[in-house]
mmCIF file of C-alpha atoms in Angstrom:
data_model
loop_
_atom_site.group_PDB
_atom_site.id
_atom_site.type_symbol
_atom_site.label_atom_id
_atom_site.label_comp_id
_atom_site.label_asym_id
_atom_site.label_seq_id
_atom_site.Cartn_x
_atom_site.Cartn_y
_atom_site.Cartn_z
ATOM 1 C CA MET A 1 -94.408 64.473 16.978
ATOM 2 C CA TYR A 2 -90.694 63.280 15.804
ATOM 3 C CA SER A 3 -89.417 63.116 19.588
ATOM 4 C CA LEU A 4 -92.558 61.849 20.913
ATOM 5 C CA THR A 5 -92.098 58.665 18.985
ATOM 6 C CA VAL A 6 -88.710 58.599 19.778
ATOM 7 C CA THR A 7 -89.391 58.767 23.330
ATOM 8 C CA PHE A 8 -92.422 55.927 23.150
ATOM 9 C CA THR A 9 -89.972 53.489 21.420
ATOM 10 C CA ILE A 10 -87.334 53.999 24.097
ATOM 11 C CA VAL A 11 -89.891 53.607 26.548
ATOM 12 C CA ILE A 12 -91.760 50.409 25.745
ATOM 13 C CA THR A 13 -88.374 49.093 25.025
ATOM 14 C CA VAL A 14 -87.134 49.707 28.417
ATOM 15 C CA CYS A 15 -90.328 48.893 30.409
ATOM 16 C CA ALA A 16 -90.438 45.104 28.316
ATOM 17 C CA TYR A 17 -86.628 44.563 29.102
ATOM 18 C CA VAL A 18 -87.329 45.477 32.808
ATOM 19 C CA ALA A 19 -90.406 43.124 32.545
ATOM 20 C CA CYS A 20 -88.867 40.344 31.168
ATOM 21 C CA ARG A 21 -85.740 40.387 33.586
ATOM 22 C CA ALA A 22 -87.689 40.207 36.597
ATOM 23 C CA LEU A 23 -89.730 37.195 34.763
ATOM 24 C CA TYR A 24 -86.311 35.612 33.860
ATOM 25 C CA LEU A 25 -84.526 36.442 37.194
ATOM 26 C CA ARG A 26 -87.718 35.095 39.144
ATOM 27 C CA TYR A 27 -88.164 31.297 37.099
ATOM 28 C CA GLY A 28 -84.324 31.268 35.293
ATOM 29 C CA HIS A 29 -85.921 28.958 33.090
ATOM 30 C CA PRO A 30 -83.941 29.103 29.612
ATOM 31 C CA LEU A 31 -86.781 29.326 27.546
ATOM 32 C CA LEU A 32 -87.396 32.715 29.147
ATOM 33 C CA ASN A 33 -84.996 34.665 27.307
ATOM 34 C CA ILE A 34 -85.082 38.527 27.608
ATOM 35 C CA VAL A 35 -84.236 39.505 24.281
ATOM 36 C CA VAL A 36 -86.807 37.188 22.704
ATOM 37 C CA LEU A 37 -89.396 37.800 25.147
ATOM 38 C CA SER A 38 -88.902 41.978 25.310
ATOM 39 C CA ALA A 39 -88.274 42.013 21.124
ATOM 40 C CA GLY A 40 -91.259 40.037 20.735
ATOM 41 C CA VAL A 41 -93.693 42.399 23.225
ATOM 42 C CA VAL A 42 -92.302 45.565 21.684
ATOM 43 C CA ILE A 43 -92.364 44.144 17.802
ATOM 44 C CA ALA A 44 -96.071 43.082 18.873
ATOM 45 C CA ILE A 45 -96.647 46.799 20.392
ATOM 46 C CA LEU A 46 -95.323 48.819 16.902
ATOM 47 C CA ALA A 47 -97.462 46.161 15.225
ATOM 48 C CA LEU A 48 -100.814 47.292 17.199
ATOM 49 C CA CYS A 49 -99.734 50.810 17.067
ATOM 50 C CA ARG A 50 -99.033 50.063 13.425
ATOM 51 C CA MET A 51 -96.218 51.498 13.292
ATOM 52 C CA PRO A 52 -93.633 50.165 10.862
ATOM 53 C CA TYR A 53 -89.361 49.268 11.167
ATOM 54 C CA ALA A 54 -88.444 52.793 9.855
ATOM 55 C CA THR A 55 -89.923 54.416 13.214
ATOM 56 C CA TYR A 56 -88.142 52.446 15.731
ATOM 57 C CA VAL A 57 -84.707 53.449 14.526
ATOM 58 C CA PRO A 58 -83.929 56.883 15.463
ATOM 59 C CA GLY A 59 -84.956 55.020 19.275
ATOM 60 C CA ARG A 60 -82.746 52.180 18.367
ATOM 61 C CA ASP A 61 -79.901 53.989 17.377
ATOM 62 C CA ILE A 62 -80.215 56.144 20.938
ATOM 63 C CA MET A 63 -80.826 53.123 22.681
ATOM 64 C CA THR A 64 -77.233 51.163 21.455
ATOM 65 C CA LEU A 65 -74.902 53.959 22.011
ATOM 66 C CA LEU A 66 -73.358 52.213 24.463
ATOM 67 C CA LEU A 67 -73.416 48.899 23.046
ATOM 68 C CA GLY A 68 -70.024 49.635 22.091
ATOM 69 C CA PRO A 69 -68.262 50.357 25.476
ATOM 70 C CA ALA A 70 -70.203 47.956 26.657
ATOM 71 C CA THR A 71 -68.486 45.252 24.406
ATOM 72 C CA VAL A 72 -65.257 46.427 24.944
ATOM 73 C CA GLY A 73 -65.650 46.376 28.884
ATOM 74 C CA LEU A 74 -65.689 42.263 28.184
ATOM 75 C CA ALA A 75 -61.845 42.633 28.601
ATOM 76 C CA VAL A 76 -62.637 43.406 32.400
ATOM 77 C CA PRO A 77 -63.896 39.798 33.349
ATOM 78 C CA LEU A 78 -61.080 38.024 30.610
ATOM 79 C CA TYR A 79 -58.552 40.198 32.832
ATOM 80 C CA ARG A 80 -59.816 38.947 36.130
ATOM 81 C CA ASN A 81 -59.810 35.250 34.895
ATOM 82 C CA ARG A 82 -56.247 35.683 33.666
ATOM 83 C CA HIS A 83 -54.942 32.874 36.000
ATOM 84 C CA LEU A 84 -57.332 30.580 34.366
ATOM 85 C CA LEU A 85 -56.021 31.760 30.787
ATOM 86 C CA ARG A 86 -52.353 31.143 31.498
ATOM 87 C CA LYS A 87 -52.948 27.529 33.292
ATOM 88 C CA TYR A 88 -54.557 26.082 30.358
ATOM 89 C CA ALA A 89 -53.262 28.048 27.488
ATOM 90 C CA LEU A 90 -52.975 25.140 25.264
ATOM 91 C CA ALA A 91 -56.160 23.885 25.581
ATOM 92 C CA ILE A 92 -58.257 27.223 25.344
ATOM 93 C CA VAL A 93 -56.384 28.450 22.225
ATOM 94 C CA LEU A 94 -56.854 24.931 20.493
ATOM 95 C CA SER A 95 -60.253 23.995 21.517
ATOM 96 C CA VAL A 96 -61.884 27.369 21.090
ATOM 97 C CA ALA A 97 -60.234 27.951 17.515
ATOM 98 C CA ALA A 98 -61.306 24.407 16.630
ATOM 99 C CA GLY A 99 -64.921 25.074 18.431
ATOM 100 C CA ALA A 100 -65.415 28.479 16.568
ATOM 101 C CA PHE A 101 -63.947 27.257 12.881
ATOM 102 C CA SER A 102 -66.121 24.120 12.887
ATOM 103 C CA ALA A 103 -69.528 25.961 14.041
ATOM 104 C CA MET A 104 -69.024 28.923 11.294
ATOM 105 C CA VAL A 105 -68.035 26.348 8.207
ATOM 106 C CA THR A 106 -70.611 23.921 9.264
ATOM 107 C CA ALA A 107 -73.611 26.566 9.325
ATOM 108 C CA GLY A 108 -72.206 28.562 6.719
ATOM 109 C CA LEU A 109 -71.870 25.242 4.541
ATOM 110 C CA ILE A 110 -75.727 23.903 5.650
ATOM 111 C CA ALA A 111 -77.341 27.514 4.892
ATOM 112 C CA ARG A 112 -75.222 27.917 1.849
ATOM 113 C CA PHE A 113 -76.108 24.366 0.590
ATOM 114 C CA GLY A 114 -79.485 24.841 1.764
ATOM 115 C CA GLY A 115 -80.548 27.627 -0.842
ATOM 116 C CA LEU A 116 -80.336 30.198 1.650
ATOM 117 C CA PRO A 117 -80.126 33.971 0.186
ATOM 118 C CA GLN A 118 -76.502 35.436 0.652
ATOM 119 C CA GLU A 119 -77.536 37.941 3.012
ATOM 120 C CA VAL A 120 -78.921 35.115 5.491
ATOM 121 C CA VAL A 121 -75.527 32.655 4.797
ATOM 122 C CA MET A 122 -73.577 35.614 5.675
ATOM 123 C CA SER A 123 -75.693 36.744 8.978
ATOM 124 C CA ILE A 124 -75.655 32.611 10.354
ATOM 125 C CA VAL A 125 -71.941 32.371 10.261
ATOM 126 C CA PRO A 126 -71.011 34.004 13.214
ATOM 127 C CA LYS A 127 -74.208 32.616 15.297
ATOM 128 C CA GLY A 128 -71.823 31.353 17.844
ATOM 129 C CA VAL A 129 -70.426 34.306 19.418
ATOM 130 C CA SER A 130 -72.166 36.965 21.522
ATOM 131 C CA ILE A 131 -74.651 39.172 19.672
ATOM 132 C CA PRO A 132 -72.322 42.524 19.868
ATOM 133 C CA PHE A 133 -69.304 40.538 18.371
ATOM 134 C CA ALA A 134 -71.997 39.006 15.751
ATOM 135 C CA ILE A 135 -73.693 41.811 14.499
ATOM 136 C CA GLU A 136 -70.460 43.654 13.329
ATOM 137 C CA ILE A 137 -68.999 40.523 11.937
ATOM 138 C CA ALA A 138 -72.323 39.876 9.882
ATOM 139 C CA ARG A 139 -72.290 43.683 8.868
ATOM 140 C CA LEU A 140 -68.801 43.288 7.483
ATOM 141 C CA TYR A 141 -70.043 40.747 5.114
ATOM 142 C CA ASP A 142 -73.222 42.124 4.188
ATOM 143 C CA GLY A 143 -75.126 40.085 6.734
ATOM 144 C CA ILE A 144 -78.622 41.575 8.514
ATOM 145 C CA PRO A 145 -77.521 42.124 12.086
ATOM 146 C CA ALA A 146 -81.278 40.970 13.417
ATOM 147 C CA LEU A 147 -80.575 38.250 11.980
ATOM 148 C CA ALA A 148 -77.677 37.352 13.061
ATOM 149 C CA ALA A 149 -78.529 38.695 16.717
ATOM 150 C CA ALA A 150 -81.969 35.981 15.828
ATOM 151 C CA PHE A 151 -79.616 32.785 15.106
ATOM 152 C CA VAL A 152 -77.231 33.466 17.959
ATOM 153 C CA VAL A 153 -80.003 33.300 20.315
ATOM 154 C CA ALA A 154 -81.334 30.512 18.978
ATOM 155 C CA THR A 155 -77.734 28.708 19.605
ATOM 156 C CA GLY A 156 -77.834 29.757 22.980
ATOM 157 C CA THR A 157 -81.003 28.494 23.803
ATOM 158 C CA LEU A 158 -80.252 25.666 22.168
ATOM 159 C CA GLY A 159 -76.680 25.183 23.887
ATOM 160 C CA SER A 160 -78.368 26.091 27.520
ATOM 161 C CA LEU A 161 -81.312 23.465 27.140
ATOM 162 C CA MET A 162 -79.213 20.368 25.461
ATOM 163 C CA GLY A 163 -75.623 21.703 26.107
ATOM 164 C CA ALA A 164 -74.968 19.705 29.316
ATOM 165 C CA THR A 165 -77.050 16.362 27.998
ATOM 166 C CA PHE A 166 -74.824 16.635 24.399
ATOM 167 C CA LEU A 167 -71.428 16.870 27.138
ATOM 168 C CA THR A 168 -72.424 13.830 29.114
ATOM 169 C CA ARG A 169 -73.391 11.936 25.905
ATOM 170 C CA LEU A 170 -70.352 12.560 24.091
ATOM 171 C CA GLY A 171 -68.123 11.626 26.914
ATOM 172 C CA ILE A 172 -66.724 14.889 28.196
ATOM 173 C CA THR A 173 -66.876 15.145 31.647
ATOM 174 C CA ASN A 174 -63.711 17.137 32.504
ATOM 175 C CA PRO A 175 -65.445 20.519 34.392
ATOM 176 C CA VAL A 176 -62.972 22.716 32.273
ATOM 177 C CA ALA A 177 -63.559 20.786 29.033
ATOM 178 C CA ARG A 178 -67.310 21.265 29.731
ATOM 179 C CA GLY A 179 -66.857 25.030 30.482
ATOM 180 C CA LEU A 180 -64.759 25.319 27.530
ATOM 181 C CA ALA A 181 -67.410 24.126 25.190
ATOM 182 C CA LEU A 182 -70.392 25.681 26.745
ATOM 183 C CA GLY A 183 -68.962 28.829 25.687
ATOM 184 C CA THR A 184 -67.644 28.321 22.514
ATOM 185 C CA VAL A 185 -70.686 27.289 21.275
ATOM 186 C CA SER A 186 -73.364 29.045 23.035
ATOM 187 C CA HIS A 187 -71.789 32.471 24.349
ATOM 188 C CA ALA A 188 -73.352 33.859 27.241
ATOM 189 C CA GLN A 189 -76.254 31.738 27.637
ATOM 190 C CA GLY A 190 -73.753 28.690 27.515
ATOM 191 C CA THR A 191 -72.057 30.368 30.366
ATOM 192 C CA ALA A 192 -75.197 30.794 32.571
ATOM 193 C CA ALA A 193 -75.717 27.054 32.168
ATOM 194 C CA ALA A 194 -72.036 26.536 32.982
ATOM 195 C CA LEU A 195 -72.374 28.411 35.839
ATOM 196 C CA MET A 196 -75.368 25.933 37.273
ATOM 197 C CA GLU A 197 -72.566 23.263 36.638
ATOM 198 C CA GLY A 198 -70.259 25.147 39.221
ATOM 199 C CA GLN A 199 -67.495 28.138 39.264
ATOM 200 C CA GLU A 200 -65.077 26.580 37.349
ATOM 201 C CA GLN A 201 -67.067 25.528 34.555
ATOM 202 C CA GLY A 202 -68.548 29.043 34.484
ATOM 203 C CA SER A 203 -65.223 30.993 34.540
ATOM 204 C CA MET A 204 -64.025 28.888 31.855
ATOM 205 C CA ALA A 205 -66.937 29.725 29.733
ATOM 206 C CA GLY A 206 -66.818 33.030 29.890
ATOM 207 C CA LEU A 207 -63.367 33.142 28.736
ATOM 208 C CA ALA A 208 -64.133 30.863 25.892
ATOM 209 C CA MET A 209 -67.004 33.095 25.227
ATOM 210 C CA ILE A 210 -65.111 36.003 24.768
ATOM 211 C CA LEU A 211 -62.378 34.175 22.961
ATOM 212 C CA ALA A 212 -64.654 32.660 20.730
ATOM 213 C CA GLY A 213 -65.824 36.038 19.468
ATOM 214 C CA ILE A 214 -62.580 37.275 19.082
ATOM 215 C CA LEU A 215 -61.052 34.231 16.885
ATOM 216 C CA THR A 216 -64.507 34.225 15.081
ATOM 217 C CA ALA A 217 -63.562 37.772 13.573
ATOM 218 C CA LEU A 218 -59.913 36.550 12.933
ATOM 219 C CA PHE A 219 -61.282 33.648 10.611
ATOM 220 C CA ALA A 220 -64.541 35.301 9.019
ATOM 221 C CA PRO A 221 -62.492 36.376 6.047
ATOM 222 C CA MET A 222 -61.290 33.281 5.514
ATOM 223 C CA VAL A 223 -64.474 31.443 6.196
ATOM 224 C CA MET A 224 -66.652 34.143 4.160
ATOM 225 C CA LEU A 225 -64.401 33.594 1.314
ATOM 226 C CA LEU A 226 -64.882 29.940 1.693
ATOM 227 C CA LEU A 227 -68.435 30.327 1.121
ATOM 228 C CA ASN A 228 -68.759 32.972 -1.719
ATOM 229 C CA MET B 1 -73.346 61.094 43.522
ATOM 230 C CA MET B 2 -69.835 60.462 43.399
ATOM 231 C CA LYS B 3 -70.820 57.219 42.389
ATOM 232 C CA VAL B 4 -72.701 58.470 39.178
ATOM 233 C CA PHE B 5 -69.630 60.787 38.151
ATOM 234 C CA ARG B 6 -67.073 57.879 38.585
ATOM 235 C CA LEU B 7 -69.503 55.578 36.631
ATOM 236 C CA ALA B 8 -69.780 58.591 33.832
ATOM 237 C CA ALA B 9 -66.028 59.218 33.983
ATOM 238 C CA GLN B 10 -65.276 54.899 33.284
ATOM 239 C CA THR B 11 -68.298 54.971 30.741
ATOM 240 C CA ALA B 12 -66.184 57.667 29.098
ATOM 241 C CA LEU B 13 -62.748 55.852 29.031
ATOM 242 C CA LEU B 14 -64.298 52.964 27.756
ATOM 243 C CA TRP B 15 -66.029 54.796 24.786
ATOM 244 C CA GLY B 16 -62.429 56.109 23.794
ATOM 245 C CA ILE B 17 -61.188 53.122 23.694
ATOM 246 C CA TYR B 18 -63.937 51.947 21.500
ATOM 247 C CA TRP B 19 -64.253 54.922 19.197
ATOM 248 C CA VAL B 20 -59.817 55.327 18.647
ATOM 249 C CA CYS B 21 -60.439 51.646 17.487
ATOM 250 C CA ASN B 22 -63.651 52.107 15.160
ATOM 251 C CA ARG B 23 -61.553 54.628 13.607
ATOM 252 C CA PHE B 24 -58.437 52.723 13.625
ATOM 253 C CA VAL B 25 -60.142 50.146 11.516
ATOM 254 C CA GLN B 26 -61.803 52.529 9.247
ATOM 255 C CA ALA B 27 -58.591 53.836 8.713
ATOM 256 C CA THR B 28 -56.917 50.723 7.657
ATOM 257 C CA GLY B 29 -59.665 49.077 6.023
ATOM 258 C CA LEU B 30 -58.970 46.151 8.374
ATOM 259 C CA PRO B 31 -61.845 43.364 7.758
ATOM 260 C CA ILE B 32 -62.383 42.741 12.035
ATOM 261 C CA PRO B 33 -64.941 44.610 13.450
ATOM 262 C CA GLY B 34 -63.391 47.545 16.278
ATOM 263 C CA ASN B 35 -65.442 46.506 19.239
ATOM 264 C CA VAL B 36 -63.123 42.570 18.927
ATOM 265 C CA ILE B 37 -59.733 45.281 18.436
ATOM 266 C CA GLY B 38 -61.484 47.342 21.468
ATOM 267 C CA VAL B 39 -61.397 44.097 23.706
ATOM 268 C CA ALA B 40 -57.817 43.125 22.969
ATOM 269 C CA VAL B 41 -56.533 46.398 23.460
ATOM 270 C CA LEU B 42 -58.419 47.137 26.916
ATOM 271 C CA PHE B 43 -56.944 43.767 27.746
ATOM 272 C CA SER B 44 -53.398 44.865 26.801
ATOM 273 C CA LEU B 45 -53.816 48.336 28.666
ATOM 274 C CA LEU B 46 -54.585 46.261 31.765
ATOM 275 C CA CYS B 47 -52.094 43.470 31.666
ATOM 276 C CA PHE B 48 -49.455 46.296 31.095
ATOM 277 C CA GLY B 49 -51.166 48.366 33.866
ATOM 278 C CA VAL B 50 -51.641 51.713 31.809
ATOM 279 C CA VAL B 51 -55.034 50.957 32.757
ATOM 280 C CA LYS B 52 -55.795 50.055 36.277
ATOM 281 C CA LEU B 53 -58.839 47.650 37.040
ATOM 282 C CA GLU B 54 -60.827 50.411 39.081
ATOM 283 C CA HIS B 55 -60.244 52.935 36.226
ATOM 284 C CA VAL B 56 -62.930 50.426 34.735
ATOM 285 C CA GLN B 57 -64.759 47.849 36.428
ATOM 286 C CA GLU B 58 -67.540 49.785 37.456
ATOM 287 C CA ALA B 59 -68.831 50.633 34.169
ATOM 288 C CA ALA B 60 -67.389 47.321 32.663
ATOM 289 C CA ASP B 61 -69.622 45.454 35.371
ATOM 290 C CA PHE B 62 -72.654 47.704 35.263
ATOM 291 C CA LEU B 63 -73.228 47.777 31.510
ATOM 292 C CA LEU B 64 -72.146 44.042 31.448
ATOM 293 C CA LYS B 65 -74.798 43.122 33.638
ATOM 294 C CA HIS B 66 -77.617 45.003 31.342
ATOM 295 C CA LEU B 67 -75.738 43.924 28.201
ATOM 296 C CA VAL B 68 -78.971 42.049 27.130
ATOM 297 C CA PHE B 69 -80.947 45.345 26.985
ATOM 298 C CA PHE B 70 -78.489 46.443 24.152
ATOM 299 C CA PHE B 71 -79.440 42.960 22.288
ATOM 300 C CA ILE B 72 -83.170 43.997 22.460
ATOM 301 C CA PRO B 73 -83.562 47.355 20.062
ATOM 302 C CA ILE B 74 -81.334 44.931 16.992
ATOM 303 C CA ALA B 75 -83.529 41.840 18.041
ATOM 304 C CA VAL B 76 -86.490 44.123 16.795
ATOM 305 C CA GLY B 77 -85.375 44.713 13.472
ATOM 306 C CA LEU B 78 -86.290 40.874 12.922
ATOM 307 C CA MET B 79 -89.900 42.550 12.378
ATOM 308 C CA ASP B 80 -89.335 42.885 8.588
ATOM 309 C CA TRP B 81 -87.763 39.561 8.285
ATOM 310 C CA GLY B 82 -90.766 36.682 9.437
ATOM 311 C CA PRO B 83 -90.805 35.289 6.041
ATOM 312 C CA VAL B 84 -87.569 34.247 5.933
ATOM 313 C CA PHE B 85 -88.319 31.764 8.735
ATOM 314 C CA TYR B 86 -91.507 30.300 7.220
ATOM 315 C CA ASP B 87 -89.134 29.537 4.112
ATOM 316 C CA TYR B 88 -86.355 28.111 5.354
ATOM 317 C CA GLY B 89 -87.183 27.239 8.967
ATOM 318 C CA LEU B 90 -85.788 23.697 8.154
ATOM 319 C CA VAL B 91 -82.732 24.503 6.726
ATOM 320 C CA LEU B 92 -81.984 27.026 9.689
ATOM 321 C CA LEU B 93 -82.788 24.450 12.498
ATOM 322 C CA ALA B 94 -80.474 21.841 10.755
ATOM 323 C CA ALA B 95 -77.542 24.439 10.304
ATOM 324 C CA ILE B 96 -77.967 25.479 14.230
ATOM 325 C CA VAL B 97 -77.962 22.370 15.563
ATOM 326 C CA ALA B 98 -75.286 20.797 13.469
ATOM 327 C CA SER B 99 -72.931 23.845 13.888
ATOM 328 C CA SER B 100 -73.650 23.089 17.798
ATOM 329 C CA LEU B 101 -73.222 19.466 17.630
ATOM 330 C CA ILE B 102 -69.608 19.665 16.200
ATOM 331 C CA PRO B 103 -67.824 22.355 18.009
ATOM 332 C CA PHE B 104 -69.390 20.513 21.394
ATOM 333 C CA TRP B 105 -67.478 17.638 20.365
ATOM 334 C CA ALA B 106 -64.213 19.238 19.150
ATOM 335 C CA VAL B 107 -64.019 21.730 21.956
ATOM 336 C CA GLY B 108 -64.660 19.197 24.654
ATOM 337 C CA PHE B 109 -62.665 16.239 22.755
ATOM 338 C CA ILE B 110 -59.459 18.549 22.486
ATOM 339 C CA THR B 111 -59.266 19.830 26.319
ATOM 340 C CA GLN B 112 -59.868 16.478 27.540
ATOM 341 C CA ARG B 113 -56.793 15.002 25.660
ATOM 342 C CA LEU B 114 -54.594 17.747 26.945
ATOM 343 C CA HIS B 115 -56.210 17.561 30.758
ATOM 344 C CA ARG B 116 -56.908 13.831 30.926
ATOM 345 C CA LYS B 117 -54.707 13.670 34.488
ATOM 346 C CA GLU B 118 -57.791 15.604 35.876
ATOM 347 C CA LYS B 119 -60.402 14.227 37.852
ATOM 348 C CA PRO B 120 -63.495 13.814 35.603
ATOM 349 C CA CYS B 121 -67.318 15.050 37.226
ATOM 350 C CA THR B 122 -70.771 13.857 37.513
ATOM 351 C CA PRO B 123 -73.160 15.707 35.827
#
């Protein structure tokens, strides 16, 4: 019975992923977010079958086994673009650091003074970075990984829908600056949006996304202290 | 067949780096996630030529192509957290919008200041 439940949860998750990915690749709209859609489908099926979240946990643990090695693999695109890293070193370090830090502090302060429970505040602080980094940072400070993932996706969706317009309104026209901003603020989804503007914007966004993840992890001890 | 074997071997290498970095974090009590250290370690190994791109790139490209798959099981955990969005929706929205606008401006402004000479694009 146990292994049957585990198999069932894995099968529905994989099927939801395959279907939602096909949908996204076909229409390519930022609102068709693969994570949101697939998780919605899985949650609906679990609810229909009256299965509580606890029954999903063993399957979840099996499916996320490769998340760690996949995240380590982010070093590969970073290495491939090392010439850009060197060329724009100062701008990248300064602006991504400023972006990551201001995102954490702004989100944390508004959440804190908006009266959110402590574990929700800790989950929203790393919302500007890729999910694997965000969930680990949230976990270190007793945040909730699932909430952290939700805030990451919300930020990414906002950035990919509105980012280009925001940047134009703010007078940011330099392609390097636009790419860095999109990657720093809205991680992978922002990177996809940046790629639509051009190759250079896309590469810069990809670099910024990974560096923002690293810098957010480094800043987290300080920011969390500030919020406590 | 060869390809599957190579993918498995490369994934094992990535996993090994991740595992060592995680153990290092646990042993030292460093407040930094193991996966963050893992990225830095692999990047350094590539730069110093200890690990060659062809030792890891097939597995890395494959795993990164499907990276979002791993996020789905984590997001399913939201099924227990629905009420938070009802109770605090506005605060959450304000926090997310403000914490996107400010860094958008900060990143764009700093980079543009440092690279003023370069040609602007017309989006």
